[in-house]
Coordinates of C-alpha atoms (C1' of nucleotides) in Angstrom, one line a residue:
Chain A
M209 CA 51.1 64.5 -6.0
S210 CA 49.2 64.4 -2.8
V211 CA 49.2 67.1 -0.1
T212 CA 49.3 64.4 2.5
S213 CA 52.5 63.5 4.4
E214 CA 53.0 61.2 7.3
G215 CA 53.0 62.4 10.9
R216 CA 50.4 63.7 13.2
R217 CA 48.7 67.0 12.3
R218 CA 47.6 69.8 14.4
G219 CA 44.0 70.1 13.2
P220 CA 41.1 67.7 13.3
R221 CA 41.4 64.1 12.0
R222 CA 41.0 63.7 8.3
A223 CA 37.8 62.1 7.2
L224 CA 39.4 60.3 4.3
T225 CA 42.5 58.9 2.8
D226 CA 44.1 59.6 -0.6
D227 CA 43.2 56.1 -1.7
E228 CA 39.6 56.5 -0.9
I229 CA 39.4 59.5 -3.2
L230 CA 41.3 57.6 -5.9
D231 CA 39.0 54.6 -5.5
A232 CA 35.9 56.9 -5.9
A233 CA 37.5 58.5 -9.0
L234 CA 38.3 55.2 -10.6
D235 CA 34.8 53.9 -9.9
L236 CA 33.2 56.9 -11.6
L237 CA 35.6 56.5 -14.5
D238 CA 34.6 52.9 -14.9
E239 CA 30.9 53.7 -14.8
G240 CA 30.7 56.9 -16.8
G241 CA 33.7 57.2 -19.0
P242 CA 36.7 59.6 -19.0
D243 CA 34.6 62.7 -18.1
A244 CA 32.7 61.2 -15.3
A245 CA 35.4 61.8 -12.6
S246 CA 34.4 65.2 -11.6
V247 CA 35.6 66.7 -8.3
R248 CA 32.0 67.1 -7.2
G249 CA 31.2 63.6 -8.1
I250 CA 34.1 62.2 -6.3
A251 CA 33.3 64.2 -3.2
A252 CA 29.7 63.1 -3.3
R253 CA 30.7 59.5 -3.6
V254 CA 33.0 59.7 -0.5
G255 CA 30.5 61.8 1.4
V256 CA 32.2 65.2 1.7
A257 CA 31.8 68.6 0.3
P258 CA 33.5 69.2 -3.0
N259 CA 36.1 71.5 -1.5
A260 CA 37.3 68.9 0.9
V261 CA 39.0 67.2 -2.0
Y262 CA 41.4 70.1 -2.2
T263 CA 42.8 69.3 1.2
Y264 CA 44.1 66.0 -0.2
F265 CA 45.2 67.1 -3.7
P266 CA 46.0 70.6 -4.9
D267 CA 43.7 70.3 -8.0
K268 CA 42.0 67.9 -10.2
A269 CA 45.0 67.3 -12.4
A270 CA 46.9 66.0 -9.3
V271 CA 44.1 63.6 -8.6
I272 CA 44.3 62.3 -12.2
R273 CA 48.1 62.0 -12.0
A274 CA 48.0 60.1 -8.8
L275 CA 45.3 57.8 -10.2
V276 CA 47.3 57.1 -13.3
E277 CA 50.4 56.4 -11.1
R278 CA 48.5 54.0 -8.9
L279 CA 47.1 52.3 -11.9
L280 CA 50.5 51.7 -13.4
G281 CA 51.8 50.6 -10.0
G282 CA 49.1 47.9 -10.0
V283 CA 50.8 46.2 -13.0
D284 CA 52.6 43.5 -11.3
H285 CA 55.9 42.9 -13.2
D286 CA 58.1 41.5 -10.5
M287 CA 57.0 38.1 -11.7
F288 CA 58.7 38.7 -15.0
A289 CA 62.1 39.1 -13.6
D290 CA 62.9 35.4 -13.7
R291 CA 65.7 35.0 -16.1
S292 CA 65.3 31.3 -16.4
Q293 CA 62.3 31.9 -18.6
P294 CA 62.7 32.8 -22.3
W295 CA 62.7 36.5 -22.7
R296 CA 60.1 36.6 -25.4
E297 CA 57.6 34.8 -23.2
R298 CA 58.4 37.2 -20.4
V299 CA 57.7 40.2 -22.6
E300 CA 54.5 38.6 -23.9
A301 CA 53.3 37.9 -20.4
L302 CA 54.1 41.4 -19.2
A303 CA 52.3 42.9 -22.2
L304 CA 49.3 40.8 -21.6
E305 CA 49.3 41.7 -17.9
L306 CA 49.5 45.4 -18.8
R307 CA 46.6 45.1 -21.3
A308 CA 44.4 43.2 -18.9
H309 CA 45.1 45.7 -16.1
L310 CA 44.4 48.8 -18.1
S311 CA 41.4 47.6 -20.2
A312 CA 39.7 46.7 -16.9
H313 CA 39.4 50.4 -16.5
P314 CA 38.7 51.8 -20.0
G315 CA 37.6 55.2 -18.7
A316 CA 41.1 55.7 -17.3
V317 CA 43.0 54.8 -20.4
P318 CA 42.7 58.2 -22.1
L319 CA 44.0 59.7 -18.9
V320 CA 47.0 57.4 -18.8
I321 CA 48.1 58.1 -22.3
G322 CA 47.1 61.8 -22.0
G323 CA 49.9 62.6 -19.7
P324 CA 53.7 62.3 -19.6
M325 CA 54.0 58.9 -18.0
D326 CA 57.1 60.0 -16.1
G327 CA 56.1 58.8 -12.6
P328 CA 58.0 56.2 -10.6
H329 CA 55.8 53.3 -11.6
A330 CA 56.0 54.2 -15.3
L331 CA 59.8 54.3 -15.0
A332 CA 59.8 51.0 -13.1
L333 CA 57.9 49.5 -16.0
N334 CA 60.3 50.8 -18.4
E335 CA 63.1 49.5 -16.2
R336 CA 61.8 46.0 -16.2
L337 CA 61.4 46.0 -20.0
L338 CA 64.9 47.4 -20.4
Q339 CA 66.3 44.6 -18.2
L340 CA 64.4 42.0 -20.2
L341 CA 65.8 43.3 -23.4
V342 CA 69.3 43.4 -22.0
D343 CA 68.8 39.8 -21.0
A344 CA 67.9 39.1 -24.5
G345 CA 71.3 40.3 -25.7
L346 CA 70.5 43.8 -27.0
D347 CA 73.1 46.5 -26.4
P348 CA 71.9 49.4 -24.2
T349 CA 71.1 51.7 -27.1
D350 CA 68.9 49.2 -28.9
A351 CA 67.4 48.0 -25.6
A352 CA 66.3 51.5 -24.8
R353 CA 64.8 52.0 -28.2
A354 CA 63.2 48.6 -28.2
S355 CA 61.7 49.2 -24.8
Y356 CA 60.1 52.4 -26.0
L357 CA 58.9 50.7 -29.1
L358 CA 57.2 48.0 -27.0
I359 CA 55.7 50.7 -24.7
V360 CA 54.3 52.5 -27.7
Y361 CA 52.8 49.3 -29.1
A362 CA 51.2 48.2 -25.8
F363 CA 49.7 51.6 -24.9
G364 CA 48.9 52.4 -28.5
S365 CA 47.0 49.1 -28.8
I366 CA 45.1 49.6 -25.6
A367 CA 44.3 53.2 -26.4
L368 CA 42.9 52.4 -29.9
E369 CA 41.0 49.5 -28.4
V370 CA 39.1 51.6 -25.9
A371 CA 38.7 54.4 -28.4
A372 CA 37.0 52.0 -30.8
A373 CA 34.5 51.0 -28.2
H374 CA 34.1 54.6 -27.6
R375 CA 31.5 55.3 -25.0
P376 CA 31.3 54.9 -21.3
G377 CA 31.2 51.9 -19.1
P378 CA 33.2 48.7 -19.2
L379 CA 34.4 47.2 -22.4
P380 CA 31.9 44.9 -24.1
P381 CA 33.1 41.3 -24.4
E382 CA 35.6 40.7 -27.2
S383 CA 33.1 38.9 -29.4
E384 CA 30.8 41.9 -29.5
R385 CA 33.6 44.3 -30.2
V386 CA 34.7 42.1 -33.1
A387 CA 31.1 42.2 -34.5
I388 CA 31.0 46.0 -34.2
R389 CA 34.3 46.3 -36.0
Q390 CA 33.1 43.9 -38.7
A391 CA 30.0 45.9 -39.2
A392 CA 32.0 49.2 -39.6
F393 CA 34.2 47.7 -42.2
S394 CA 31.4 46.0 -44.0
A395 CA 29.8 49.4 -44.3
A396 CA 33.0 50.6 -45.8
S397 CA 32.6 48.1 -48.7
T398 CA 29.7 50.1 -50.0
E399 CA 31.9 53.2 -50.2
G400 CA 34.7 52.3 -52.4
F401 CA 37.2 50.6 -50.3
P402 CA 37.6 47.2 -52.0
R403 CA 40.5 45.9 -50.0
G404 CA 38.9 47.0 -46.8
A405 CA 35.8 45.0 -47.8
E406 CA 37.9 42.0 -48.9
A407 CA 39.6 42.0 -45.6
A408 CA 36.5 42.7 -43.6
A409 CA 36.2 39.0 -42.7
T410 CA 39.7 39.1 -41.3
M411 CA 39.1 42.3 -39.4
A412 CA 37.8 40.0 -36.7
G413 CA 41.4 39.9 -35.7
Y414 CA 41.2 43.6 -34.9
V415 CA 40.7 44.6 -31.3
S416 CA 41.3 41.1 -29.9
T417 CA 43.8 39.4 -27.8
E418 CA 44.8 37.4 -30.8
Q419 CA 45.5 40.5 -32.8
Y420 CA 47.3 42.1 -29.8
L421 CA 49.6 39.1 -29.6
W422 CA 50.1 38.8 -33.3
G423 CA 51.3 42.4 -33.5
L424 CA 53.4 42.0 -30.4
R425 CA 55.2 39.0 -31.9
R426 CA 55.9 40.9 -35.1
V427 CA 57.4 43.6 -33.0
L428 CA 59.5 41.1 -31.2
D429 CA 60.5 39.5 -34.4
G430 CA 61.8 42.9 -35.6
I431 CA 63.7 43.5 -32.4
T432 CA 65.1 39.9 -32.5
A433 CA 66.5 40.6 -35.9
R434 CA 68.4 43.4 -34.4
A435 CA 69.7 41.2 -31.5
T436 CA 70.9 38.4 -33.7
P437 CA 73.8 38.2 -36.3
D438 CA 72.3 40.3 -39.1
G439 CA 72.0 43.2 -36.6
P440 CA 73.7 46.6 -36.5
T441 CA 76.6 45.7 -38.7
P442 CA 76.5 42.8 -41.1
A443 CA 79.3 41.1 -39.1
E444 CA 78.6 37.7 -37.8
L445 CA 78.5 37.4 -34.0
P446 CA 79.1 33.8 -33.2
G447 CA 78.2 33.3 -29.6
R448 CA 74.7 34.7 -29.4
S449 CA 71.5 32.7 -29.4
G450 CA 70.1 32.5 -32.8
P451 CA 66.5 33.4 -33.9
R452 CA 64.2 31.2 -31.9
G453 CA 61.1 29.4 -33.1
I454 CA 58.6 32.1 -33.5
H455 CA 54.8 32.5 -33.6
S456 CA 53.4 29.2 -32.6
A457 CA 49.9 30.1 -31.7
Chain B
M193 CA 28.6 64.9 -39.3
S194 CA 27.5 68.4 -40.4
V195 CA 24.0 69.6 -40.6
T196 CA 24.8 71.3 -43.8
S197 CA 23.8 69.8 -47.1
E198 CA 24.2 71.3 -50.6
G199 CA 21.4 73.2 -52.4
R200 CA 19.7 76.5 -51.9
R201 CA 17.9 76.9 -48.6
R202 CA 14.8 78.8 -47.9
G203 CA 15.9 81.0 -45.1
P204 CA 18.6 83.7 -45.0
R205 CA 22.1 83.0 -46.2
R206 CA 24.5 81.4 -43.8
A207 CA 27.1 83.6 -42.4
L208 CA 29.7 80.9 -42.2
T209 CA 30.9 77.6 -43.7
D210 CA 31.6 74.4 -41.8
D211 CA 35.2 74.8 -42.7
E212 CA 35.4 78.2 -41.1
I213 CA 34.2 76.7 -37.8
L214 CA 36.7 73.8 -38.1
D215 CA 39.5 76.3 -38.8
A216 CA 38.6 78.2 -35.7
A217 CA 38.5 75.1 -33.6
L218 CA 41.8 73.9 -34.9
D219 CA 43.4 77.3 -34.3
L220 CA 42.2 77.2 -30.7
L221 CA 43.4 73.7 -30.3
D222 CA 46.8 74.6 -31.5
E223 CA 47.1 77.6 -29.2
G224 CA 45.5 76.3 -26.1
G225 CA 45.7 72.6 -26.0
P226 CA 42.9 69.9 -26.2
D227 CA 40.5 71.7 -23.9
A228 CA 40.7 75.1 -25.6
A229 CA 38.2 74.4 -28.4
S230 CA 35.1 75.4 -26.6
V231 CA 31.9 76.2 -28.5
R232 CA 31.9 79.7 -27.1
G233 CA 35.5 80.2 -28.1
I234 CA 34.9 79.0 -31.6
A235 CA 31.8 81.2 -32.0
A236 CA 33.7 84.2 -30.7
R237 CA 36.5 83.6 -33.1
V238 CA 34.3 83.4 -36.1
G239 CA 32.2 86.3 -34.8
V240 CA 28.8 84.8 -34.1
A241 CA 26.8 83.9 -30.9
P242 CA 27.7 80.6 -29.4
N243 CA 24.4 79.0 -30.4
A244 CA 24.9 79.7 -34.1
V245 CA 27.4 76.9 -34.1
Y246 CA 24.5 74.5 -33.5
T247 CA 23.1 75.4 -36.9
Y248 CA 26.2 73.8 -38.5
F249 CA 26.8 70.9 -36.2
P250 CA 24.3 69.2 -33.9
D251 CA 26.7 69.3 -30.9
K252 CA 30.3 69.7 -29.9
A253 CA 31.1 66.1 -30.4
A254 CA 30.1 66.4 -34.1
V255 CA 32.5 69.4 -34.5
I256 CA 35.3 67.3 -33.0
R257 CA 34.5 64.3 -35.3
A258 CA 34.4 66.5 -38.4
L259 CA 37.6 68.1 -37.3
V260 CA 39.3 64.8 -36.9
E261 CA 38.0 63.6 -40.2
R262 CA 39.3 66.6 -42.0
L263 CA 42.6 66.3 -40.3
L264 CA 43.0 62.7 -41.4
G265 CA 41.8 63.7 -44.9
G266 CA 44.7 66.1 -45.0
V267 CA 47.1 63.3 -45.0
D268 CA 48.0 63.0 -48.6
H269 CA 48.6 59.3 -49.4
D270 CA 47.8 59.2 -53.0
M271 CA 51.5 59.8 -53.7
F272 CA 52.3 56.4 -52.0
A273 CA 50.3 54.4 -54.5
D274 CA 53.2 54.1 -57.0
R275 CA 54.0 50.5 -57.1
S276 CA 57.3 51.0 -58.8
Q277 CA 58.7 52.2 -55.5
P278 CA 59.8 49.6 -52.9
W279 CA 57.0 49.0 -50.6
R280 CA 59.0 49.6 -47.4
E281 CA 60.0 53.0 -48.5
R282 CA 56.4 53.8 -49.4
V283 CA 55.3 52.7 -45.9
E284 CA 58.0 54.8 -44.3
A285 CA 57.1 57.8 -46.3
L286 CA 53.5 57.5 -45.5
A287 CA 54.2 57.1 -41.8
L288 CA 56.4 60.2 -41.8
E289 CA 53.7 62.1 -43.6
L290 CA 51.2 61.1 -41.1
R291 CA 53.4 62.0 -38.2
A292 CA 54.3 65.4 -39.7
H293 CA 50.7 66.2 -40.4
L294 CA 49.4 65.3 -36.9
S295 CA 52.1 66.6 -34.8
A296 CA 51.6 70.0 -36.5
H297 CA 48.4 70.1 -34.4
P298 CA 49.3 68.5 -31.1
G299 CA 46.2 69.8 -29.4
A300 CA 44.1 67.7 -31.8
V301 CA 46.0 64.5 -31.4
P302 CA 44.2 63.4 -28.2
L303 CA 40.9 64.0 -30.0
V304 CA 42.0 61.9 -33.0
I305 CA 43.0 58.9 -30.8
G306 CA 40.1 59.5 -28.5
G307 CA 37.4 58.4 -31.0
P308 CA 36.7 55.4 -33.1
M309 CA 38.6 56.4 -36.3
D310 CA 35.9 54.9 -38.5
G311 CA 35.4 57.9 -40.8
P312 CA 35.9 57.7 -44.6
H313 CA 39.4 59.2 -44.4
A314 CA 40.5 56.9 -41.7
L315 CA 39.3 53.9 -43.7
A316 CA 41.0 55.3 -46.8
L317 CA 44.2 55.4 -44.9
N318 CA 43.7 51.9 -43.8
E319 CA 42.9 51.0 -47.4
R320 CA 46.2 52.5 -48.7
L321 CA 48.2 50.6 -46.1
L322 CA 46.4 47.4 -46.9
Q323 CA 47.2 47.8 -50.6
L324 CA 50.8 48.5 -49.8
L325 CA 51.1 45.4 -47.8
V326 CA 49.3 43.3 -50.4
D327 CA 51.8 44.6 -52.9
A328 CA 54.5 43.4 -50.5
G329 CA 53.2 39.9 -50.9
L330 CA 51.3 39.4 -47.7
D331 CA 48.1 37.4 -47.8
P332 CA 44.9 39.3 -47.0
T333 CA 44.8 38.1 -43.4
D334 CA 48.3 39.1 -42.6
A335 CA 47.9 42.3 -44.5
A336 CA 44.9 43.3 -42.4
R337 CA 46.7 42.6 -39.2
A338 CA 49.9 44.2 -40.3
S339 CA 48.0 47.3 -41.4
Y340 CA 46.4 47.5 -38.0
L341 CA 49.8 47.0 -36.4
L342 CA 51.3 49.9 -38.4
I343 CA 48.3 52.1 -37.5
V344 CA 48.7 51.3 -33.8
Y345 CA 52.4 52.1 -34.0
A346 CA 52.1 55.3 -35.9
F347 CA 49.2 56.8 -33.8
G348 CA 50.6 55.4 -30.6
S349 CA 54.0 57.0 -31.2
I350 CA 52.4 60.3 -32.0
A351 CA 50.1 60.2 -29.0
L352 CA 52.9 59.4 -26.6
E353 CA 55.0 62.1 -28.2
V354 CA 52.5 64.9 -27.7
A355 CA 51.6 63.5 -24.2
A356 CA 55.2 63.7 -23.2
A357 CA 55.3 67.4 -24.1
H358 CA 52.2 67.6 -22.2
R359 CA 50.9 71.2 -22.1
P360 CA 49.4 73.4 -24.7
G361 CA 50.8 75.2 -27.7
P362 CA 52.9 73.8 -30.5
L363 CA 55.4 71.0 -29.9
P364 CA 58.8 72.4 -28.9
P365 CA 61.6 71.6 -31.3
E366 CA 62.9 68.1 -31.2
S367 CA 66.2 69.1 -29.5
E368 CA 64.3 70.5 -26.6
R369 CA 62.1 67.6 -26.2
V370 CA 65.0 65.3 -26.2
A371 CA 66.6 67.4 -23.4
I372 CA 63.4 67.2 -21.3
R373 CA 63.2 63.5 -21.8
Q374 CA 66.9 63.1 -20.8
A375 CA 66.3 65.2 -17.7
A376 CA 63.3 63.1 -16.6
F377 CA 65.3 59.9 -17.0
S378 CA 68.4 61.3 -15.3
A379 CA 66.2 62.1 -12.4
A380 CA 65.2 58.5 -12.4
S381 CA 68.8 57.5 -11.7
T382 CA 68.6 58.9 -8.2
E383 CA 65.6 56.7 -7.5
G384 CA 66.8 53.2 -8.0
F385 CA 66.5 52.6 -11.7
P386 CA 70.0 51.6 -12.6
R387 CA 69.3 50.6 -16.2
G388 CA 67.1 53.6 -16.8
A389 CA 70.0 55.7 -15.7
E390 CA 72.5 53.7 -17.7
A391 CA 70.4 54.1 -20.8
A392 CA 69.6 57.8 -20.1
A393 CA 72.1 58.9 -22.6
T394 CA 70.5 56.8 -25.2
M395 CA 67.1 58.1 -24.3
A396 CA 67.9 61.0 -26.6
G397 CA 66.5 58.6 -29.2
Y398 CA 63.1 58.9 -27.6
V399 CA 60.6 61.2 -29.0
S400 CA 62.5 61.9 -32.2
T401 CA 62.2 61.2 -35.8
E402 CA 65.1 58.9 -35.5
Q403 CA 63.4 56.8 -32.8
Y404 CA 60.2 56.9 -34.8
L405 CA 61.9 55.5 -37.9
W406 CA 63.8 53.0 -35.9
G407 CA 60.7 51.5 -34.4
L408 CA 58.9 51.6 -37.7
R409 CA 61.7 49.6 -39.3
R410 CA 61.6 47.0 -36.5
V411 CA 57.9 46.7 -37.1
L412 CA 58.5 46.3 -40.8
D413 CA 61.2 43.8 -40.2
G414 CA 58.7 41.8 -38.1
I415 CA 56.1 42.0 -40.9
T416 CA 58.7 41.2 -43.5
A417 CA 59.6 38.0 -41.7
R418 CA 56.0 37.0 -42.1
A419 CA 56.0 37.8 -45.8
T420 CA 59.1 35.9 -46.6
P421 CA 60.0 32.2 -46.6
D422 CA 60.1 31.6 -42.9
G423 CA 56.5 32.8 -42.7
P424 CA 53.2 31.2 -41.6
T425 CA 54.4 27.6 -42.3
P426 CA 58.0 26.6 -42.3
A427 CA 57.6 25.7 -45.9
E428 CA 60.0 27.4 -48.3
L429 CA 58.3 29.7 -50.8
P430 CA 60.8 30.0 -53.7
G431 CA 59.6 32.9 -55.8
R432 CA 59.2 35.7 -53.2
S433 CA 61.6 38.5 -52.6
G434 CA 63.9 37.7 -49.7
P435 CA 64.6 39.9 -46.8
R436 CA 65.9 43.2 -48.1
G437 CA 68.8 45.3 -46.8
I438 CA 67.4 46.9 -43.7
H439 CA 68.0 49.9 -41.5
S440 CA 70.5 52.0 -43.3
A441 CA 69.9 55.5 -41.9
Chain C
dG275 C1' 3.2 90.9 -51.5
dC276 C1' 2.8 87.3 -48.5
dG277 C1' 3.7 83.2 -46.1
dT278 C1' 7.1 79.9 -45.1
dT279 C1' 11.4 78.6 -43.8
dC280 C1' 15.6 79.0 -41.8
dC281 C1' 19.5 81.5 -39.4
dC282 C1' 20.9 84.0 -35.7
dT283 C1' 20.5 86.0 -31.1
dG284 C1' 19.3 86.8 -26.0
dT285 C1' 18.5 84.5 -22.2
dA286 C1' 18.7 80.9 -19.1
dC287 C1' 19.7 76.3 -16.7
dG288 C1' 22.5 72.9 -14.7
dG289 C1' 27.2 71.3 -14.1
dC290 C1' 32.0 72.1 -14.0
dG291 C1' 36.8 73.5 -11.4
dT292 C1' 38.1 76.4 -7.9
dC293 C1' 38.5 80.4 -4.5
dC294 C1' 37.1 82.8 -0.1
dA295 C1' 35.6 83.3 4.5
dA296 C1' 33.8 81.3 8.3
dA297 C1' 32.9 77.2 11.6
dC298 C1' 34.8 73.7 14.1
dG299 C1' 37.7 69.8 15.9
dC300 C1' 42.0 68.7 17.5
dT301 C1' 46.8 69.2 19.4
dG302 C1' 50.7 71.3 21.8
dT303 C1' 51.7 74.3 25.3
dA304 C1' 51.0 77.1 29.4
Chain D
dT180 C1' 42.9 72.7 32.8
dA181 C1' 42.5 76.3 29.8
dC182 C1' 43.8 78.3 25.7
dA183 C1' 46.0 79.5 21.4
dG184 C1' 46.5 78.1 16.9
dC185 C1' 46.5 75.1 13.1
dG186 C1' 44.3 72.0 9.7
dT187 C1' 39.8 70.3 8.0
dT188 C1' 35.6 71.0 6.4
dT189 C1' 31.8 73.7 4.8
dG190 C1' 28.4 77.1 2.4
dG191 C1' 28.5 80.2 -0.9
dA192 C1' 30.1 82.4 -5.0
dC193 C1' 32.5 83.3 -9.6
dG194 C1' 33.4 82.4 -14.2
dC195 C1' 33.6 79.0 -17.3
dC196 C1' 31.3 75.2 -20.0
dG197 C1' 27.6 72.7 -23.3
dT198 C1' 23.2 73.5 -24.8
dA199 C1' 17.8 74.2 -24.8
dC200 C1' 14.1 77.6 -25.7
dA201 C1' 11.8 81.4 -27.7
dG202 C1' 11.8 85.4 -30.6
dG203 C1' 13.3 88.5 -34.5
dG204 C1' 14.6 89.1 -39.0
dA205 C1' 16.4 87.7 -43.8
dA206 C1' 15.8 85.2 -48.0
dC207 C1' 13.0 82.3 -50.9
dG208 C1' 8.4 80.0 -53.3
dC209 C1' 4.2 81.4 -54.7

DNA sequence: GCGTTCCCTGTACGGCGTCCAAACGCTGTA
DNA sequence: TACAGCGTTTGGACGCCGTACAGGGAACGC
């Protein structure tokens, strides 16, 4: 990603660090939306000429990649390695952590899902999920697929969430977003979408932590059905843990 | 969206239609990726000066919005209204239709998920899903949430899929993408991700129709669990259809 | 036929990512 | 201690981008 490597250089000392540049980029993203992180803007914010940035990163795409990687690296998932906890709760906590971390920087979310997500931190996240699902008793094939399913759900939710709020700056509080969503779907009732109108009142569940958890639990239910007796083959597997008590809150 | 409205105008005849502009934009998107649809490029392709575009749409964002709307409108979902078919099969067919339609234009996918998806066609899609889920026996609240869950899954899958392929032009054939994905995760094995490496062989399921359907079925399983006896309350509901035979192919 | 209305064009402005050549600070070596 | 050379930084420029403004010309209502 970065041009920087450790060790003393021959020329003059660098005025900045990679992280200072990434900080500036993230700040701009938070303030002005996904297009606000221009090379010139970043340079101005850290107090150098635009071209100086190219000493640290070969081009803007590399800055974005590094930023996304750092963002994913900031998702602390070591705390979810504790196998004494129920696996579903660990997955839920991890998913909530991911959502909280990413939606704190809504301008960066389109950049996260706009690229391949094949950096070390993305892989580490996948690794953690995989381990969790193996703990839950899934065979490696199902664990891999389920982990991808969970990743799709989490990132998809977050992406749609910030897309719905759709312009720059921090995400408005949940109550406001719910109101906006309601208004949109109420408007739909005048245009021939009877069920959409009927369900408008329940749309409050959209774009909310509650909706996020509800969907996550349905996904986990679906995965659980695979991990338990009526799984791949109809054969009964005696020793496994049965379906647990689901969806309390 | 468009500035155009029906009826004869006073001035000279228009050289173009809205759809010609959108066709040009979509072609550019398909050829050159999400950034290729510049106003100047579109104008050149349809043979007018760049400014002429602003006679049809107030700004570029409006062009994008109209394009996204038209794209979503192209998803034919009337065929999934037939209630004599099992609802799960109808949802699967609709999800496959959506994926086929969108991944045919990968450059446009980031634009689709980059905006609010509150246009008439997006609402109509939601409406269809809602109806399907009500047919399946869900109460309105759960149907609304489940419909949003399915939308998140479908669009999230497609978004991650095109993001993984990550640069312009049409999506490579599935076999190639699988190979790319495998290579990425094999590389991970040398960097301390044992389970990622172990599961690398199964990663072939990533980014494929098979994986898409697998995930979709797990989601449907999770939703089904809500619609059937062990649903909202532990009370037994006698008359409903029980859990059906799941995941065959 | 004329006046009005609207489409289209030429031109221009500010901002973008990025390249080039020059200025300069710093380090390793003589 | 002096110097050679490298790496950093800068001013300027190029070709894109979205889009605003003013003018010319085509079609319509009268």
